[in-house]
């Protein structure tokens, strides 16, 4: 069942500025996690605020659990508190003068005192903070505050939870741990979630579906593997991982490039010119004095060595090699491409 549905949602902040969201349409199935991924300013927060009801769309329609909560044509706008949506903000937005227990119970004012106490205890247990109910936010670490924010959003048992870059204030170790924990909680409670991030690894790790946004437009929505291996646009290709593009000519034998001939999987017209996406994991090389490529730079990444290879045409490709494979700059090599997922885009002339 579709739990969230957006149809051509456009939001402008000023007539002379490009829209913050531009005809957005997507669906999130019940119990699933969607990551909205994109660079700063692409409209991620605005999208969440529109769904939560803090903003009103200029065009389009939003439905949650089958109910229209916003419709620009019909002038429908359901108030945020009536949408059954929980929100976790980037800065957690905890109330500093309330205890952790009071923070978590904040959205439960309509339930009885005893019910509220039981529910607060239940969600604090869920996020592993049972002993912290009487403390104040400033007495907690960043990771603990983040968990309180998640507990507060989950307390009213929302049908949908929205998380705006929830891990961006945490350091790398804690971020990975929190992201696993939050995912576990969302899955365990069957909560549908949309979370926003500019970090592609984070989106890939947590989400069932990833939507890539650029300048308010949704470039592609799909499973993480599809987004990575079959990006719909060059923007998506480059945003979700390292990508080089080599010119290719479509022939009967396949797509001929400087480093190999690849299958014409996209069915491009014979004789046409295309750009072939090459990922570092598609390219290997062997040292060869007669090789046509030259190592121009090695990036030691710990778990891998990333090499930049200069080709005779002046184009460059990157090659991911094991951590132990160290070769010097200037070495002549013979590149070999093993492209499983051949992705091509029309040549830009
Ligand atoms: P993201 O969260 O992806 O960084 P935002 O949704 O915050 O992007 O912003 C998208 C665009 O809309 C930006 O150009 C931003 O400056 C603009 N914008 C967002 N909120 C407002 C607002 N309240 N008033 C004016 N412009 C805004
Ligand atoms: Mg934002």
Coordinates of C-alpha atoms and ligand atoms in Angstrom, one line a residue:
X1 CA 0.0 0.0 0.0
X2 CA 1.2 3.5 -0.8
X3 CA 1.6 5.3 2.5
X4 CA 2.9 8.6 1.1
X5 CA 2.1 9.9 -2.3
X6 CA 3.3 13.2 -3.9
X7 CA 1.9 14.4 -7.2
X8 CA 3.6 17.2 -9.1
X9 CA 4.4 19.1 -6.0
X10 CA 6.0 22.5 -6.6
X11 CA 7.0 25.0 -4.0
X12 CA 8.4 28.5 -4.7
X13 CA 9.9 31.0 -2.3
X14 CA 9.5 34.1 -4.4
X15 CA 8.4 34.4 -8.0
X16 CA 11.8 35.5 -9.3
X17 CA 13.6 32.4 -7.9
X18 CA 13.7 28.9 -9.2
X19 CA 11.3 26.6 -7.4
X20 CA 12.6 24.8 -4.3
X21 CA 10.7 21.7 -5.4
X22 CA 9.8 21.4 -9.0
X23 CA 7.0 19.0 -9.9
X24 CA 8.0 16.3 -7.4
X25 CA 6.1 13.0 -7.8
X26 CA 6.9 9.9 -5.8
X27 CA 5.4 7.2 -3.6
X28 CA 6.6 5.4 -0.5
X29 CA 5.1 2.0 0.3
X30 CA 3.9 1.2 3.8
X31 CA 6.8 0.1 6.1
X32 CA 9.5 1.1 3.7
X33 CA 12.3 3.6 4.0
X34 CA 13.0 6.2 1.3
X35 CA 16.2 8.2 1.3
X36 CA 16.1 11.6 -0.4
X37 CA 19.6 12.2 -1.5
X38 CA 21.0 15.4 -3.0
X39 CA 23.4 18.3 -2.6
X40 CA 22.8 21.2 -0.3
X41 CA 20.0 23.5 -1.5
X42 CA 18.4 20.9 -3.8
X43 CA 15.1 21.0 -1.9
X44 CA 15.4 18.1 0.6
X45 CA 14.2 20.0 3.7
X46 CA 11.5 21.7 1.8
X47 CA 10.1 18.4 0.6
X48 CA 10.0 17.1 4.2
X49 CA 8.4 20.3 5.4
X50 CA 5.7 20.1 2.7
X51 CA 4.9 16.5 3.7
X52 CA 4.9 17.4 7.4
X53 CA 2.6 20.4 6.7
X54 CA 4.9 23.2 7.7
X55 CA 4.8 24.5 4.1
X56 CA 2.0 24.6 1.6
X57 CA 2.6 23.6 -2.0
X58 CA 1.9 26.1 -4.8
X59 CA 1.0 23.2 -7.1
X60 CA 0.3 19.6 -6.7
X61 CA -1.1 17.1 -4.1
X62 CA 0.1 15.2 -1.1
X63 CA -1.6 12.2 0.3
X64 CA -0.7 10.3 3.5
X65 CA -2.3 6.9 4.2
X66 CA -4.8 7.5 1.5
X67 CA -6.0 10.9 2.8
X68 CA -5.3 14.1 0.9
X69 CA -3.4 16.3 3.3
X70 CA -2.5 19.0 0.7
X71 CA -4.0 20.0 -2.6
X72 CA -3.1 23.3 -4.2
X73 CA -6.1 23.1 -6.6
X74 CA -8.7 22.4 -4.0
X75 CA -7.2 24.6 -1.3
X76 CA -6.8 21.6 1.1
X77 CA -4.2 22.0 3.9
X78 CA -4.4 19.6 6.8
X79 CA -2.6 21.0 9.9
X80 CA 0.8 19.4 10.8
X81 CA -0.5 17.9 14.1
X82 CA -3.4 16.2 12.3
X83 CA -1.2 14.4 9.8
X84 CA 0.1 11.6 12.0
X85 CA 3.7 12.4 11.1
X86 CA 6.7 12.4 13.4
X87 CA 9.7 14.6 12.5
X88 CA 13.3 14.4 13.6
X89 CA 15.1 17.6 12.8
X90 CA 18.8 18.0 12.0
X91 CA 19.5 19.8 15.3
X92 CA 17.2 17.4 17.3
X93 CA 15.3 20.5 18.6
X94 CA 14.9 19.1 22.1
X95 CA 13.3 21.3 24.7
X96 CA 16.2 22.3 27.0
X97 CA 14.1 23.0 30.1
X98 CA 12.2 19.7 29.9
X99 CA 13.5 16.4 31.1
X100 CA 14.1 13.5 28.6
X101 CA 10.9 11.9 29.8
X102 CA 9.0 15.2 29.3
X103 CA 10.5 15.7 25.9
X104 CA 9.5 12.3 24.8
X105 CA 6.0 12.6 26.3
X106 CA 5.5 16.0 24.7
X107 CA 3.3 14.9 21.8
X108 CA 1.2 12.7 24.0
X109 CA -0.8 15.4 25.8
X110 CA -4.1 13.9 24.7
X111 CA -3.5 10.6 26.5
X112 CA -4.0 9.9 30.2
X113 CA -1.1 10.4 32.6
X114 CA -0.6 6.7 33.2
X115 CA -0.8 5.8 29.5
X116 CA 1.7 8.6 28.8
X117 CA 4.1 7.3 31.4
X118 CA 3.9 3.8 30.0
X119 CA 4.4 4.9 26.4
X120 CA 7.4 7.1 27.4
X121 CA 9.0 4.2 29.2
X122 CA 8.3 1.9 26.2
X123 CA 10.0 4.2 23.6
X124 CA 12.9 5.1 25.9
X125 CA 13.5 1.4 26.3
X126 CA 13.3 1.0 22.5
X127 CA 16.1 3.5 22.1
X128 CA 18.1 2.2 25.0
X129 CA 17.7 5.2 27.3
X130 CA 15.5 3.8 30.1
X131 CA 17.7 5.3 32.9
X132 CA 17.8 8.8 31.4
X133 CA 14.2 9.9 31.8
X134 CA 14.9 12.3 34.6
X135 CA 17.9 13.9 33.0
X136 CA 18.0 17.1 30.9
X137 CA 19.2 17.3 27.3
X138 CA 22.4 19.1 28.1
X139 CA 23.4 16.2 30.3
X140 CA 23.4 13.8 27.3
X141 CA 25.9 13.2 24.5
X142 CA 25.1 14.0 20.9
X143 CA 24.2 10.4 20.1
X144 CA 22.0 10.1 23.2
X145 CA 20.2 13.4 22.2
X146 CA 19.7 12.0 18.8
X147 CA 18.1 8.9 20.2
X148 CA 15.8 11.1 22.4
X149 CA 14.7 13.0 19.2
X150 CA 13.9 9.6 17.6
X151 CA 12.0 8.4 20.7
X152 CA 10.0 11.7 20.8
X153 CA 9.0 11.3 17.1
X154 CA 8.0 7.7 17.6
X155 CA 6.1 8.2 20.9
X156 CA 2.7 9.0 19.3
X157 CA 3.1 6.0 17.0
X158 CA 3.0 8.0 13.8
X159 CA 2.2 6.3 10.5
X160 CA 5.1 8.2 9.0
X161 CA 8.4 9.5 10.3
X162 CA 10.5 12.2 8.6
X163 CA 14.2 12.5 9.4
X164 CA 16.2 15.5 8.2
X165 CA 19.9 14.7 8.0
X166 CA 19.5 13.1 11.5
X167 CA 23.1 11.9 11.7
X168 CA 25.0 14.9 10.3
X169 CA 25.9 16.3 13.7
X170 CA 27.5 13.0 14.9
X171 CA 31.1 11.9 14.3
X172 CA 31.8 9.1 11.8
X173 CA 31.8 6.2 14.2
X174 CA 28.7 7.2 16.1
X175 CA 27.0 8.0 12.8
X176 CA 27.4 4.5 11.5
X177 CA 26.2 3.0 14.8
X178 CA 23.2 5.4 15.1
X179 CA 22.2 4.7 11.6
X180 CA 22.1 1.0 12.2
X181 CA 20.1 1.5 15.5
X182 CA 17.6 3.9 14.0
X183 CA 17.1 1.5 11.0
X184 CA 16.5 -1.4 13.4
X185 CA 13.9 0.7 15.4
X186 CA 12.1 1.7 12.2
X187 CA 12.0 -1.9 10.9
X188 CA 11.0 -3.3 14.3
X189 CA 8.1 -0.9 14.6
X190 CA 7.1 -1.1 10.9
X191 CA 7.3 2.7 10.6
X192 CA 7.4 4.2 7.2
X193 CA 10.2 6.7 6.9
X194 CA 11.6 9.3 4.6
X195 CA 15.0 10.5 5.5
X196 CA 17.1 13.1 3.9
X197 CA 20.8 13.1 3.5
X198 CA 23.6 14.4 1.3
X199 CA 25.6 11.3 2.0
X200 CA 25.3 8.6 -0.6
X201 CA 26.7 5.8 1.5
X202 CA 24.2 6.6 4.3
X203 CA 21.3 6.5 1.8
X204 CA 22.5 3.2 0.3
X205 CA 23.0 1.6 3.7
X206 CA 19.6 2.4 5.2
X207 CA 17.1 2.8 2.5
X208 CA 14.9 0.4 0.4
X209 CA 14.6 3.1 -2.2
X210 CA 16.7 6.1 -2.9
X211 CA 15.5 9.3 -4.6
X212 CA 18.1 11.6 -6.1
X213 CA 17.2 15.3 -6.1
X214 CA 18.9 18.0 -8.2
X215 CA 17.6 21.6 -8.1
X216 CA 14.2 20.6 -6.8
X217 CA 13.7 17.9 -9.4
X218 CA 13.7 14.2 -8.8
X219 CA 16.2 12.7 -11.2
X220 CA 15.6 9.1 -10.3
X221 CA 14.0 6.8 -7.7
X222 CA 15.1 3.2 -7.3
X223 CA 16.8 0.6 -5.2
X224 CA 20.3 1.5 -4.2
X225 CA 21.9 -1.0 -6.6
X226 CA 19.8 0.4 -9.5
X227 CA 20.8 3.9 -8.7
X228 CA 24.5 3.0 -8.6
X229 CA 24.7 0.6 -11.5
X230 CA 22.0 2.1 -13.8
X231 CA 21.9 5.9 -13.1
X232 CA 19.3 7.6 -15.2
X233 CA 21.4 10.8 -15.7
X234 CA 25.0 11.9 -15.6
X235 CA 24.2 13.9 -12.5
X236 CA 23.0 10.8 -10.6
X237 CA 26.0 8.8 -11.9
X238 CA 28.4 11.3 -10.4
X239 CA 26.5 12.1 -7.3
X240 CA 26.3 8.5 -6.0
X241 CA 29.9 7.4 -6.7
X242 CA 33.0 8.2 -8.7
X243 CA 32.3 8.1 -12.4
X244 CA 34.4 8.9 -15.5
X245 CA 32.8 9.3 -18.9
X246 CA 34.6 8.1 -22.1
X247 CA 33.5 8.9 -25.6
X248 CA 32.2 5.8 -27.4
X249 CA 31.1 5.0 -30.9
X250 CA 28.2 2.6 -31.4
X251 CA 29.2 -0.1 -33.9
X252 CA 28.0 -3.6 -34.9
X253 CA 30.5 -5.1 -32.5
X254 CA 29.3 -2.9 -29.6
X255 CA 30.3 0.4 -28.2
X256 CA 33.9 1.1 -29.0
X257 CA 35.9 3.1 -26.5
X258 CA 39.6 3.7 -25.8
X259 CA 39.7 1.0 -23.2
X260 CA 37.5 -1.7 -24.7
X261 CA 34.4 -2.6 -26.5
X262 CA 31.2 -2.9 -24.5
X263 CA 27.8 -4.3 -25.2
X264 CA 25.2 -1.9 -26.5
X265 CA 22.8 -2.6 -23.6
X266 CA 20.9 0.7 -24.0
X267 CA 20.2 -0.1 -27.6
X268 CA 21.8 3.1 -28.9
X269 CA 21.6 3.7 -32.7
X270 CA 24.4 2.3 -34.9
X271 CA 26.9 5.0 -35.7
X272 CA 25.8 7.3 -32.9
X273 CA 28.2 8.9 -30.4
X274 CA 27.7 8.3 -26.7
X275 CA 29.4 8.9 -23.3
X276 CA 30.1 5.6 -21.5
X277 CA 30.1 5.7 -17.7
X278 CA 33.1 4.0 -16.2
X279 CA 33.3 3.4 -12.4
X280 CA 36.6 2.7 -10.7
X281 CA 35.5 -0.8 -9.9
X282 CA 35.1 -1.5 -13.6
X283 CA 38.8 -0.8 -14.4
X284 CA 41.9 -2.8 -13.6
X285 CA 45.4 -2.5 -15.1
X286 CA 48.7 -4.4 -15.5
X287 CA 52.1 -2.7 -15.6
X288 CA 53.3 -2.9 -19.2
X289 CA 56.2 -0.9 -20.7
X290 CA 54.3 -0.8 -24.0
X291 CA 51.0 0.1 -22.3
X292 CA 49.2 3.2 -23.5
X293 CA 48.1 4.5 -20.2
X294 CA 50.1 6.2 -17.4
X295 CA 49.5 6.4 -13.7
X296 CA 49.2 10.1 -12.9
X297 CA 48.1 9.8 -9.3
X298 CA 47.5 7.3 -6.5
X299 CA 45.0 8.0 -3.7
X300 CA 45.6 5.7 -0.8
X301 CA 42.2 5.3 0.9
X302 CA 43.1 2.7 3.5
X303 CA 40.9 -0.1 2.3
X304 CA 41.8 0.5 -1.4
X305 CA 44.2 2.3 -3.7
X306 CA 42.5 4.6 -6.2
X307 CA 44.5 5.2 -9.3
X308 CA 44.0 8.0 -11.8
X309 CA 45.1 6.8 -15.3
X310 CA 45.9 9.1 -18.2
X311 CA 44.8 7.8 -21.6
X312 CA 46.4 8.7 -24.9
X313 CA 43.3 10.8 -25.9
X314 CA 43.8 12.9 -22.7
X315 CA 40.7 11.4 -21.0
X316 CA 41.2 10.0 -17.6
X317 CA 39.7 7.0 -15.8
X318 CA 40.0 5.9 -12.2
X319 CA 40.8 2.3 -11.1
X320 CA 40.2 0.8 -7.7
X321 CA 42.9 -1.6 -6.6
X322 CA 43.5 -3.5 -3.4
X323 CA 45.0 -1.8 -0.4
X324 CA 48.3 -3.6 -0.9
X325 CA 48.7 -2.8 -4.7
X326 CA 51.0 0.2 -4.6
X327 CA 52.4 1.4 -8.0
X328 CA 54.4 4.6 -8.6
X329 CA 53.2 7.6 -10.5
X330 CA 54.4 7.7 -14.1
X331 CA 54.3 3.9 -14.5
X332 CA 53.0 2.8 -17.9
X333 CA 50.1 0.3 -17.7
X334 CA 47.6 -1.5 -19.9
X335 CA 44.1 -0.8 -18.6
X336 CA 41.5 -3.5 -18.8
X337 CA 37.8 -2.7 -18.4
X338 CA 35.2 -5.2 -17.2
X339 CA 32.0 -3.3 -17.3
X340 CA 29.1 -5.4 -16.1
X341 CA 26.6 -2.6 -16.2
X342 CA 27.2 -0.7 -19.4
X343 CA 25.6 2.7 -19.0
X344 CA 25.7 5.2 -21.8
X345 CA 24.4 8.8 -22.2
X346 CA 24.0 10.7 -25.4
X347 CA 27.2 12.6 -26.3
X348 CA 27.2 16.2 -25.5
X349 CA 28.5 18.0 -28.6
Ligands
LIG1 P1 18.3 21.3 1.2 O1 17.6 20.8 2.4 O2 18.3 20.2 0.1 O3 19.6 21.8 1.5 P2 16.2 23.3 1.1 O4 14.9 22.6 0.9 O5 16.5 23.8 2.5 O6 17.4 22.5 0.5 O7 16.3 24.6 0.2 C1 15.9 24.5 -1.2 C2 16.0 25.9 -1.8 O8 14.9 26.7 -1.3 C3 17.2 26.7 -1.5 O9 17.5 27.5 -2.6 C4 16.8 27.6 -0.3 O10 17.5 28.8 -0.2 C5 15.3 27.8 -0.6 N1 14.5 28.0 0.7 C6 14.2 27.0 1.5 N2 13.5 27.5 2.5 C7 13.2 28.8 2.3 C8 12.5 29.9 2.9 N3 11.8 29.6 4.0 N4 12.5 31.1 2.3 C9 13.2 31.3 1.2 N5 13.9 30.4 0.5 C10 13.9 29.1 1.1
LIG2 MG1 18.2 20.7 4.4

